[in-house]
Amino acid sequence: MVRSLLRQGADPNLANAEGLPPLHLIARRDVHGDMIRMFLSTNEERQQTVGIDARDNSGRTALEWAVTSCLPLAAKSLLKHGANVSGFVFPTPSDSDYLGRGSSLTKLTAATGLLAIVELLEARGYEMGRDDALKLMGFFDKYGLYESTDFSTSKDVDDLVDSLFEQMAKKRTYIDYLKFVSSYKMRKIPYESMEACSVRLCEKILTKFCRDWALDPFMESLHYRLPIVCCEMIMEKLKNKDLFNICLAAAGRRS
């Protein structure tokens, strides 16, 4: 229907009563990125210009809406069609109502999805800073991705988590991680083990990002009195929530 309307001359940039152009509306909900591809390709066929980097009444671009809604495939489609990252502003956790504190598998999808978004932005030249990393860690916290892993599980569950993470680690990109999490392999996890597996996998998936961004703030807090190797050894013992708190404390000192 959308394609038909566009081909009959519908204005692809006409905002609704809330000041949202069609592309922005699509970017908030397009889980698979298909609608964005169809919308933009149809307008390209008609040689109709779409304001892909236009800002709505709230000041956001379609790309910023896709990121706020944690929709990496929507972001991928926008970037592929030329969305510019030079003026991109990383959203804050308070900007997003996505997920709330959803099911364990939904949280796992959020973990891989958020990291996939960072990967996509950086591939297009976006440079993450400490403030951006802190915002992303705030998303992890909002979505309940720092849940404690201090609970006992059976050897079968531990082996399953290790096996799943080993399979994920072989993937080349976080988009591939996301596809794996959405695959039938995850659906085959016994229901009674799903919560434990998802929490443990979230911890493993987020660890590298959290350690990488917490290292400098951690060394800073020690006034660089310890060599980097010692700091890395200490951080290996910390949970992702601890690493987030280190970054929060550093941001507080800088403000």
XYZ file of N, CA and C in Angstrom:
765
model
N 0.828 -1.211 0.000
C 0.000 0.000 0.000
C 0.864 1.263 0.000
N 1.923 1.259 0.822
C 2.811 2.419 0.888
C 3.464 2.648 -0.467
N 3.948 1.567 -1.082
C 4.574 1.684 -2.400
C 3.586 2.264 -3.421
N 2.355 1.783 -3.364
C 1.330 2.260 -4.295
C 1.064 3.755 -4.112
N 0.970 4.188 -2.864
C 0.730 5.609 -2.583
C 1.881 6.474 -3.080
N 3.103 5.998 -2.869
C 4.268 6.758 -3.321
C 4.281 6.873 -4.838
N 3.956 5.777 -5.507
C 3.955 5.792 -6.974
C 2.843 6.662 -7.548
N 1.826 6.909 -6.728
C 0.730 7.784 -7.167
C 0.967 9.245 -6.780
N 2.162 9.512 -6.232
C 2.531 10.899 -5.980
C 2.444 11.381 -4.550
N 2.266 10.479 -3.585
C 2.221 10.895 -2.177
C 3.545 11.548 -1.783
N 3.471 12.589 -0.982
C 4.664 13.326 -0.536
C 5.398 12.498 0.524
N 6.637 12.044 0.240
C 7.364 11.202 1.193
C 7.959 11.973 2.364
N 7.844 13.292 2.332
C 8.419 14.113 3.402
C 7.359 14.816 4.250
N 6.091 14.528 3.970
C 5.009 15.215 4.684
C 4.894 14.698 6.119
N 5.074 15.594 7.076
C 5.023 15.206 8.490
C 3.583 15.066 8.966
N 3.405 14.246 9.995
C 2.074 14.095 10.589
C 1.835 15.207 11.613
N 0.748 15.106 12.350
C 0.384 16.157 13.312
C 1.423 16.316 14.417
N 2.197 15.248 14.668
C 3.227 15.310 15.706
C 4.565 15.792 15.164
N 4.594 16.130 13.878
C 5.835 16.614 13.285
C 6.784 15.518 12.859
N 6.267 14.294 12.707
C 7.102 13.157 12.315
C 6.911 12.847 10.834
N 7.970 12.976 10.017
C 7.892 12.557 8.618
C 7.750 11.032 8.531
N 7.288 10.511 7.389
C 7.088 9.061 7.254
C 8.321 8.230 7.596
N 9.500 8.670 7.135
C 10.711 7.885 7.375
C 11.003 7.751 8.868
N 10.755 8.807 9.618
C 10.984 8.765 11.061
C 10.023 7.789 11.740
N 8.782 7.792 11.286
C 7.792 6.857 11.841
C 8.197 5.413 11.573
N 8.640 5.159 10.344
C 9.059 3.801 9.981
C 10.274 3.386 10.804
N 11.238 4.305 10.962
C 12.487 3.988 11.659
C 12.265 3.611 13.121
N 11.159 4.025 13.688
C 10.860 3.710 15.092
C 10.339 2.291 15.276
N 9.915 1.634 14.159
C 9.216 0.351 14.300
C 9.722 -0.746 13.369
N 10.606 -0.416 12.442
C 10.997 -1.364 11.392
C 12.052 -2.344 11.905
N 11.596 -3.419 12.498
C 12.491 -4.393 13.142
C 13.487 -4.989 12.158
N 13.049 -5.305 10.957
C 13.901 -5.994 9.984
C 14.521 -5.064 8.938
N 14.163 -3.800 8.951
C 14.721 -2.850 7.989
C 14.100 -2.925 6.611
N 13.114 -3.811 6.411
C 12.511 -4.013 5.087
C 11.686 -2.811 4.634
N 10.926 -2.232 5.554
C 10.074 -1.091 5.195
C 10.916 0.111 4.772
N 12.020 0.324 5.467
C 12.904 1.440 5.112
C 13.473 1.232 3.717
N 13.936 0.000 3.445
C 14.481 -0.293 2.115
C 13.435 -0.056 1.026
N 12.221 -0.534 1.261
C 11.154 -0.363 0.281
C 10.821 1.117 0.081
N 10.703 1.847 1.191
C 10.337 3.265 1.138
C 11.383 4.068 0.367
N 12.654 3.862 0.696
C 13.715 4.647 0.064
C 13.952 4.228 -1.386
N 13.904 2.930 -1.654
C 14.132 2.473 -3.035
C 12.997 2.919 -3.960
N 11.765 2.916 -3.447
C 10.629 3.375 -4.261
C 10.773 4.851 -4.608
N 11.216 5.640 -3.655
C 11.420 7.065 -3.923
C 12.602 7.300 -4.855
N 13.608 6.438 -4.772
C 14.724 6.540 -5.712
C 14.247 6.251 -7.139
N 13.371 5.261 -7.279
C 12.800 4.933 -8.597
C 12.063 6.141 -9.178
N 11.365 6.855 -8.310
C 10.581 8.024 -8.739
C 11.433 9.287 -8.822
N 12.716 9.151 -8.476
C 13.625 10.295 -8.422
C 13.071 11.385 -7.494
N 12.484 10.899 -6.412
C 11.905 11.785 -5.400
C 12.873 11.879 -4.222
N 13.262 13.082 -3.863
C 14.212 13.282 -2.768
C 13.528 13.092 -1.414
N 14.169 12.291 -0.572
C 13.691 12.083 0.798
C 14.716 12.687 1.746
N 14.244 13.435 2.727
C 15.157 14.036 3.703
C 15.636 13.004 4.704
N 16.597 12.183 4.280
C 17.037 11.076 5.130
C 17.718 11.570 6.403
N 18.318 12.761 6.335
C 18.973 13.330 7.521
C 18.155 14.463 8.144
N 16.916 14.612 7.692
C 16.055 15.669 8.246
C 15.753 15.394 9.716
N 15.541 16.462 10.453
C 15.203 16.333 11.876
C 13.716 16.648 12.074
N 13.088 15.884 12.947
C 11.665 16.105 13.214
C 11.493 17.186 14.280
N 10.285 17.343 14.775
C 10.016 18.391 15.773
C 10.785 18.198 17.069
N 11.173 16.948 17.353
C 11.943 16.678 18.573
C 13.438 16.872 18.348
N 13.825 17.145 17.098
C 15.233 17.356 16.783
C 15.986 16.097 16.407
N 15.275 14.986 16.220
C 15.942 13.720 15.904
C 15.862 13.379 14.424
N 16.884 12.680 13.952
C 16.871 12.131 12.599
C 16.250 10.737 12.645
N 15.959 10.194 11.459
C 15.431 8.828 11.389
C 16.441 7.840 11.973
N 17.734 8.072 11.712
C 18.771 7.186 12.245
C 18.777 7.217 13.765
N 18.649 8.396 14.338
C 18.617 8.508 15.800
C 17.393 7.807 16.381
N 16.273 7.836 15.654
C 15.090 7.107 16.119
C 15.328 5.598 16.080
N 15.982 5.116 15.033
C 16.263 3.679 14.928
C 17.151 3.218 16.075
N 18.145 4.046 16.422
C 19.045 3.700 17.527
C 18.300 3.770 18.857
N 17.508 4.813 19.046
C 16.728 4.963 20.276
C 15.807 3.772 20.496
N 15.275 3.236 19.395
C 14.359 2.091 19.471
C 15.088 0.757 19.457
N 16.419 0.797 19.451
C 17.250 -0.415 19.431
C 16.874 -1.313 18.246
N 16.926 -0.729 17.052
C 16.599 -1.458 15.826
C 17.808 -1.428 14.884
N 18.773 -2.315 15.097
C 20.003 -2.290 14.293
C 19.780 -2.511 12.802
N 18.805 -3.337 12.430
C 18.578 -3.587 11.006
C 17.944 -2.371 10.329
N 17.152 -1.621 11.081
C 16.630 -0.351 10.562
C 17.776 0.639 10.376
N 18.666 0.702 11.367
C 19.837 1.583 11.268
C 20.715 1.180 10.086
N 20.881 -0.115 9.898
C 21.696 -0.614 8.780
C 21.119 -0.168 7.442
N 19.798 -0.270 7.283
C 19.147 0.142 6.033
C 19.319 1.637 5.789
N 19.175 2.436 6.843
C 19.336 3.885 6.706
C 20.763 4.246 6.314
N 21.726 3.608 6.959
C 23.130 3.881 6.651
C 23.472 3.452 5.226
N 22.927 2.329 4.812
C 23.177 1.839 3.450
C 22.638 2.810 2.406
N 21.569 3.512 2.742
C 20.974 4.472 1.806
C 21.507 5.890 2.018
N 22.591 6.017 2.778
C 23.278 7.299 2.842
C 23.059 8.163 4.057
N 22.438 7.639 5.104
C 22.278 8.439 6.328
C 23.652 8.882 6.828
N 23.747 10.143 7.202
C 25.020 10.742 7.592
C 25.235 10.614 9.096
N 26.437 10.196 9.488
C 26.728 10.051 10.926
C 27.441 11.279 11.492
N 27.777 12.248 10.628
C 28.573 13.385 11.106
C 27.840 14.211 12.162
N 26.515 14.307 12.046
C 25.760 15.070 13.041
C 24.992 14.192 14.002
N 25.329 12.905 14.009
C 24.584 11.952 14.840
C 24.801 12.227 16.326
N 23.718 12.200 17.073
C 23.787 12.375 18.530
C 23.275 11.097 19.182
N 24.136 10.449 19.954
C 23.739 9.199 20.600
C 22.656 9.486 21.637
N 21.547 8.745 21.580
C 20.454 8.990 22.532
C 20.835 8.590 23.952
N 20.111 9.122 24.906
C 20.299 8.725 26.301
C 19.270 7.650 26.644
N 19.530 6.847 27.672
C 18.567 5.806 28.062
C 17.171 6.350 28.350
N 17.095 7.576 28.863
C 15.780 8.145 29.185
C 14.967 8.463 27.932
N 15.641 8.517 26.762
C 14.934 8.784 25.508
C 14.135 7.582 25.029
N 14.471 6.400 25.549
C 13.918 5.168 24.987
C 12.944 4.469 25.922
N 11.855 4.009 25.338
C 10.902 3.170 26.063
C 10.983 1.725 25.581
N 11.922 1.443 24.689
C 12.041 0.108 24.108
C 12.328 -0.926 25.190
N 11.652 -2.019 25.143
C 11.883 -3.183 25.990
C 11.483 -3.044 27.447
N 11.849 -1.910 28.066
C 11.680 -1.879 29.520
C 12.534 -2.987 30.109
N 11.937 -3.840 30.888
C 12.664 -4.982 31.436
C 11.934 -6.236 30.947
N 12.254 -6.627 29.737
C 11.544 -7.704 29.067
C 12.012 -9.083 29.468
N 11.635 -10.051 28.650
C 12.011 -11.438 28.899
C 13.511 -11.608 28.743
N 14.011 -12.735 29.230
C 15.447 -12.983 29.176
C 15.962 -13.015 27.745
N 15.210 -13.643 26.845
C 15.646 -13.717 25.452
C 15.574 -12.346 24.787
N 14.599 -11.538 25.165
C 14.492 -10.180 24.633
C 15.682 -9.347 25.086
N 16.113 -9.538 26.311
C 17.285 -8.823 26.819
C 18.541 -9.222 26.051
N 18.646 -10.499 25.738
C 19.791 -10.987 24.978
C 19.799 -10.368 23.580
N 18.624 -10.231 22.998
C 18.495 -9.570 21.696
C 18.913 -8.104 21.804
N 18.550 -7.455 22.910
C 18.932 -6.054 23.125
C 20.442 -5.913 23.243
N 21.084 -6.825 23.961
C 22.535 -6.767 24.153
C 23.263 -6.834 22.819
N 22.903 -7.820 22.004
C 23.555 -7.956 20.701
C 23.151 -6.817 19.765
N 21.897 -6.377 19.864
C 21.422 -5.302 18.996
C 22.126 -3.984 19.243
N 22.328 -3.640 20.500
C 23.004 -2.386 20.837
C 24.456 -2.391 20.372
N 25.137 -3.514 20.562
C 26.525 -3.608 20.105
C 26.596 -3.600 18.581
N 25.598 -4.190 17.926
C 25.544 -4.158 16.461
C 25.398 -2.724 15.961
N 24.607 -1.926 16.657
C 24.415 -0.525 16.279
C 25.737 0.233 16.349
N 26.487 0.033 17.424
C 27.791 0.694 17.561
C 28.707 0.293 16.410
N 28.731 -0.987 16.117
C 29.561 -1.514 15.029
C 29.188 -0.874 13.684
N 27.898 -0.753 13.417
C 27.427 -0.155 12.168
C 27.809 1.323 12.074
N 27.639 2.052 13.170
C 27.976 3.476 13.182
C 29.472 3.685 12.971
N 30.278 2.896 13.662
C 31.732 3.041 13.542
C 32.215 2.681 12.142
N 31.561 1.722 11.504
C 31.929 1.339 10.134
C 31.698 2.488 9.154
N 30.804 3.407 9.520
C 30.507 4.568 8.673
C 31.280 5.810 9.111
N 32.215 5.632 10.036
C 33.074 6.735 10.420
C 32.730 7.422 11.724
N 31.704 6.944 12.419
C 31.348 7.569 13.695
C 32.378 7.182 14.755
N 32.817 8.150 15.522
C 33.808 7.898 16.566
C 33.139 7.968 17.936
N 33.083 6.830 18.590
C 32.507 6.774 19.940
C 33.427 7.478 20.925
N 32.842 8.260 21.797
C 33.594 8.869 22.877
C 33.166 8.276 24.209
N 33.808 8.696 25.283
C 33.472 8.155 26.601
C 32.035 8.464 26.997
N 31.564 9.639 26.632
C 30.176 9.987 26.963
C 29.197 9.061 26.240
N 29.502 8.749 24.970
C 28.649 7.830 24.210
C 28.662 6.440 24.831
N 29.863 5.987 25.202
C 29.987 4.654 25.806
C 29.194 4.578 27.109
N 29.234 5.668 27.881
C 28.481 5.699 29.137
C 26.976 5.647 28.867
N 26.537 6.348 27.829
C 25.114 6.280 27.459
C 24.721 4.851 27.106
N 25.586 4.178 26.330
C 25.278 2.809 25.928
C 25.227 1.888 27.143
N 26.166 2.069 28.064
C 26.142 1.271 29.292
C 24.874 1.561 30.089
N 24.406 2.807 30.003
C 23.149 3.159 30.657
C 21.970 2.411 30.047
N 22.012 2.204 28.721
C 20.991 1.385 28.062
C 21.046 -0.041 28.596
N 22.264 -0.584 28.733
C 22.410 -1.941 29.269
C 21.746 -2.038 30.641
N 21.967 -0.998 31.456
C 21.406 -0.984 32.807
C 19.881 -0.882 32.760
N 19.368 0.011 31.921
C 17.919 0.214 31.823
C 17.202 -1.061 31.398
N 17.824 -1.813 30.506
C 17.194 -3.027 29.990
C 17.438 -4.252 30.868
N 18.074 -4.037 32.031
C 18.286 -5.146 32.954
C 19.345 -6.123 32.496
N 20.346 -5.630 31.740
C 21.367 -6.526 31.195
C 22.533 -6.748 32.150
N 22.498 -6.082 33.301
C 23.541 -6.287 34.305
C 23.070 -7.208 35.425
N 22.026 -7.964 35.190
C 21.507 -8.832 36.243
C 22.609 -9.724 36.796
N 22.556 -9.958 38.082
C 23.592 -10.737 38.746
C 23.682 -12.152 38.184
N 24.919 -12.592 37.989
C 25.156 -13.980 37.572
C 25.633 -14.815 38.758
N 25.497 -14.241 39.954
C 25.932 -14.951 41.165
C 24.854 -15.919 41.633
N 24.596 -16.894 40.818
C 23.650 -17.942 41.213
C 24.185 -19.270 40.687
N 23.849 -20.312 41.385
C 24.371 -21.625 41.001
C 23.519 -22.227 39.890
N 24.190 -22.900 38.982
C 23.506 -23.601 37.897
C 24.137 -24.977 37.740
N 23.426 -25.827 37.070
C 23.935 -27.180 36.856
C 25.062 -27.156 35.832
N 25.830 -28.215 35.824
C 26.917 -28.327 34.846
C 26.356 -28.317 33.426
N 25.180 -28.881 33.248
C 24.567 -28.899 31.915
C 24.308 -27.483 31.407
N 23.814 -26.617 32.300
C 23.551 -25.229 31.911
C 24.861 -24.504 31.618
N 25.863 -24.704 32.478
C 27.164 -24.067 32.264
C 27.768 -24.502 30.933
N 27.681 -25.777 30.649
C 28.217 -26.300 29.383
C 27.456 -25.726 28.191
N 26.149 -25.576 28.350
C 25.323 -25.035 27.271
C 25.690 -23.583 26.988
N 25.872 -22.794 28.048
C 26.260 -21.389 27.889
C 27.612 -21.295 27.187
N 28.572 -22.097 27.644
C 29.907 -22.082 27.030
C 29.835 -22.471 25.556
N 29.022 -23.469 25.257
C 28.881 -23.932 23.874
C 28.252 -22.856 22.991
N 27.190 -22.221 23.496
C 26.516 -21.178 22.724
C 27.428 -19.979 22.494
N 28.165 -19.583 23.539
C 29.049 -18.426 23.389
C 30.198 -18.745 22.440
N 30.680 -19.966 22.492
C 31.743 -20.387 21.573
C 31.260 -20.294 20.123
N 30.022 -20.701 19.890
C 29.449 -20.601 18.537
C 29.272 -19.141 18.123
N 28.854 -18.301 19.060
C 28.662 -16.884 18.759
C 29.991 -16.198 18.474
N 31.023 -16.569 19.232
C 32.331 -15.930 19.094
C 32.947 -16.162 17.715
N 32.468 -17.162 17.019
C 32.974 -17.450 15.671
C 32.355 -16.531 14.623
N 31.311 -15.815 15.005
C 30.647 -14.909 14.071
C 31.511 -13.671 13.844
N 31.403 -13.099 12.653
C 32.282 -11.992 12.283
C 31.808 -10.645 12.811
N 30.521 -10.464 12.917
C 29.986 -9.162 13.320
C 28.899 -9.333 14.381
N 28.568 -8.220 15.034
C 27.485 -8.275 16.025
C 26.122 -8.451 15.362
N 26.013 -8.067 14.094
C 24.778 -8.364 13.357
C 24.624 -9.881 13.257
N 25.751 -10.576 13.044
C 25.715 -12.044 13.011
C 25.356 -12.604 14.383
N 25.858 -11.957 15.449
C 25.472 -12.346 16.810
C 23.953 -12.251 16.954
N 23.423 -11.117 16.474
C 21.984 -10.868 16.592
C 21.185 -11.939 15.857
N 21.638 -12.293 14.673
C 20.955 -13.333 13.899
C 21.010 -14.670 14.629
N 22.146 -14.949 15.266
C 22.292 -16.202 16.003
C 21.320 -16.245 17.178
N 21.243 -15.127 17.908
C 20.341 -15.053 19.063
C 18.889 -15.258 18.638
N 18.576 -14.822 17.418
C 17.205 -14.956 16.914
C 16.960 -16.294 16.215
N 17.973 -17.137 16.173
C 17.873 -18.380 15.409
C 17.209 -19.496 16.212
N 16.958 -20.577 15.520
C 16.302 -21.740 16.143
C 17.159 -22.346 17.249
N 18.489 -22.146 17.184
C 19.367 -22.746 18.194
C 19.040 -22.220 19.587
N 18.731 -20.930 19.667
C 18.374 -20.363 20.959
C 16.997 -20.839 21.401
N 16.114 -21.036 20.455
C 14.758 -21.480 20.792
C 14.748 -22.906 21.325
N 15.827 -23.633 21.067
C 15.890 -25.024 21.516
C 16.358 -25.156 22.968
N 16.741 -24.030 23.578
C 17.156 -24.080 24.986
C 15.949 -24.474 25.835
N 16.111 -25.440 26.718
C 14.989 -25.837 27.585
C 14.439 -24.630 28.337
N 13.131 -24.556 28.458
C 12.476 -23.401 29.080
C 13.037 -23.116 30.470
N 13.255 -24.171 31.246
C 13.708 -23.980 32.626
C 15.144 -23.457 32.700
N 15.874 -23.533 31.584
C 17.264 -23.063 31.560
C 17.416 -21.717 30.859
N 16.346 -21.232 30.243
C 16.432 -20.034 29.408
C 16.911 -18.809 30.178
N 16.339 -18.568 31.352
C 16.704 -17.385 32.138
C 18.187 -17.400 32.492
N 18.661 -18.516 33.036
C 20.062 -18.619 33.448
C 20.997 -18.485 32.251
N 20.657 -19.149 31.147
C 21.496 -19.086 29.950
C 21.571 -17.663 29.406
N 20.446 -16.989 29.349
C 20.401 -15.643 28.779
C 21.181 -14.648 29.627
N 21.026 -14.733 30.939
C 21.744 -13.824 31.840
C 23.250 -14.026 31.714
N 23.671 -15.282 31.688
C 25.102 -15.578 31.568
C 25.643 -15.134 30.208
N 24.878 -15.368 29.160
C 25.321 -14.960 27.826
C 25.405 -13.439 27.711
N 24.444 -12.736 28.295
C 24.492 -11.265 28.307
C 25.787 -10.781 28.948
N 26.117 -11.370 30.077
C 27.345 -10.992 30.786
C 28.562 -11.190 29.891
N 28.633 -12.324 29.225
C 29.777 -12.628 28.363
C 29.842 -11.696 27.151
N 28.688 -11.450 26.532
C 28.642 -10.640 25.316
C 29.071 -9.198 25.584
N 28.674 -8.652 26.731
C 28.925 -7.239 27.027
C 30.284 -6.981 27.658
N 30.947 -8.036 28.110
C 32.171 -7.863 28.894
C 33.252 -7.092 28.153
N 33.533 -7.435 26.907
C 34.618 -6.765 26.178
C 34.352 -5.272 26.049
N 33.131 -4.908 25.664
C 32.805 -3.489 25.523
C 32.989 -2.763 26.854
N 32.456 -3.336 27.916
C 32.526 -2.684 29.231
C 33.961 -2.564 29.721
N 34.760 -3.606 29.531
C 36.161 -3.547 29.970
C 36.950 -2.526 29.162
N 36.741 -2.524 27.855
C 37.483 -1.594 27.000
C 37.243 -0.149 27.414
N 35.972 0.185 27.719
C 35.648 1.570 28.027
C 35.867 1.927 29.492
N 35.981 0.934 30.359
C 36.212 1.215 31.783
C 37.696 1.282 32.123
N 38.548 0.790 31.218
C 39.977 0.716 31.537
C 40.573 2.085 31.835
N 40.394 3.040 30.948
C 40.995 4.360 31.164
C 40.427 5.052 32.404
N 39.091 5.058 32.606
C 38.561 5.643 33.844
C 39.092 4.956 35.103
N 39.291 3.634 35.025
C 39.811 2.902 36.180
C 41.242 3.334 36.480
N 42.075 3.408 35.452
C 43.461 3.840 35.647
C 43.509 5.286 36.137
N 42.612 6.086 35.609
C 42.507 7.494 36.011
C 42.181 7.614 37.496
N 41.269 6.743 37.966
C 40.865 6.788 39.376
C 42.013 6.421 40.306
N 42.977 5.661 39.777
C 44.159 5.269 40.557
C 45.333 6.205 40.299
N 45.057 7.295 39.574
C 46.088 8.280 39.220
C 47.253 7.624 38.477
N 46.928 6.591 37.704
C 47.895 5.886 36.849
C 49.083 5.328 37.634
N 48.806 4.934 38.879
C 49.882 4.397 39.721
C 50.180 2.931 39.423
N 49.234 2.237 38.796
C 49.448 0.829 38.454
C 49.636 0.681 36.953
N 50.503 -0.246 36.538
C 50.659 -0.486 35.100
C 49.383 -1.064 34.503
N 49.233 -0.900 33.207
C 48.014 -1.317 32.522
C 47.736 -2.807 32.691
N 48.797 -3.617 32.716
C 48.613 -5.072 32.856
C 47.950 -5.402 34.188
N 48.382 -4.728 35.251
C 47.795 -4.970 36.576
C 46.331 -4.527 36.608
N 46.063 -3.390 35.976
C 44.676 -2.899 35.938
C 43.774 -3.874 35.194
N 44.282 -4.408 34.099
C 43.498 -5.375 33.325
C 43.230 -6.636 34.133
N 44.211 -7.060 34.911
C 44.029 -8.252 35.750
C 42.961 -8.011 36.815
N 42.964 -6.828 37.402
C 41.952 -6.489 38.411
C 40.568 -6.456 37.773
N 40.485 -5.846 36.596
C 39.192 -5.691 35.935
C 38.596 -7.021 35.487
N 39.444 -8.000 35.262
C 38.946 -9.330 34.892
C 38.102 -9.947 36.006
N 38.291 -9.470 37.230
C 37.543 -9.992 38.379
C 36.223 -9.244 38.603
N 36.027 -8.162 37.863
C 34.849 -7.319 38.089
C 33.695 -7.696 37.166
N 32.490 -7.484 37.656
C 31.291 -7.695 36.855
C 31.054 -6.463 35.967
N 30.231 -6.638 34.949
C 29.930 -5.521 34.050
C 29.282 -4.348 34.785
N 28.460 -4.644 35.776
C 27.831 -3.583 36.569
C 28.892 -2.769 37.300
N 29.936 -3.433 37.807
C 31.037 -2.731 38.471
C 31.753 -1.811 37.481
N 31.956 -2.305 36.267
C 32.633 -1.516 35.240
C 31.799 -0.291 34.869
N 30.494 -0.471 34.797
C 29.579 0.649 34.538
C 29.699 1.687 35.648
N 29.752 1.237 36.894
C 29.861 2.165 38.023
C 31.184 2.923 38.005
N 32.248 2.275 37.540
C 33.539 2.950 37.399
C 33.418 4.102 36.399
N 32.747 3.836 35.281
C 32.550 4.871 34.255
C 31.653 5.998 34.763
N 30.621 5.635 35.528
C 29.743 6.648 36.116
C 30.517 7.556 37.065
N 31.349 6.952 37.895
C 32.135 7.731 38.856
C 33.089 8.672 38.136
N 33.701 8.186 37.056
C 34.629 9.019 36.289
C 33.902 10.200 35.656
N 32.698 9.949 35.155
C 31.903 11.030 34.559
C 31.542 12.067 35.615
N 31.265 11.604 36.831
C 30.952 12.512 37.927
C 32.133 13.389 38.286
N 33.333 12.819 38.227
C 34.536 13.597 38.538
C 34.813 14.644 37.466
N 34.440 14.331 36.226
C 34.720 15.256 35.122
C 33.699 16.382 35.026
N 32.509 16.170 35.610
C 31.440 17.177 35.469
C 31.607 18.320 36.470
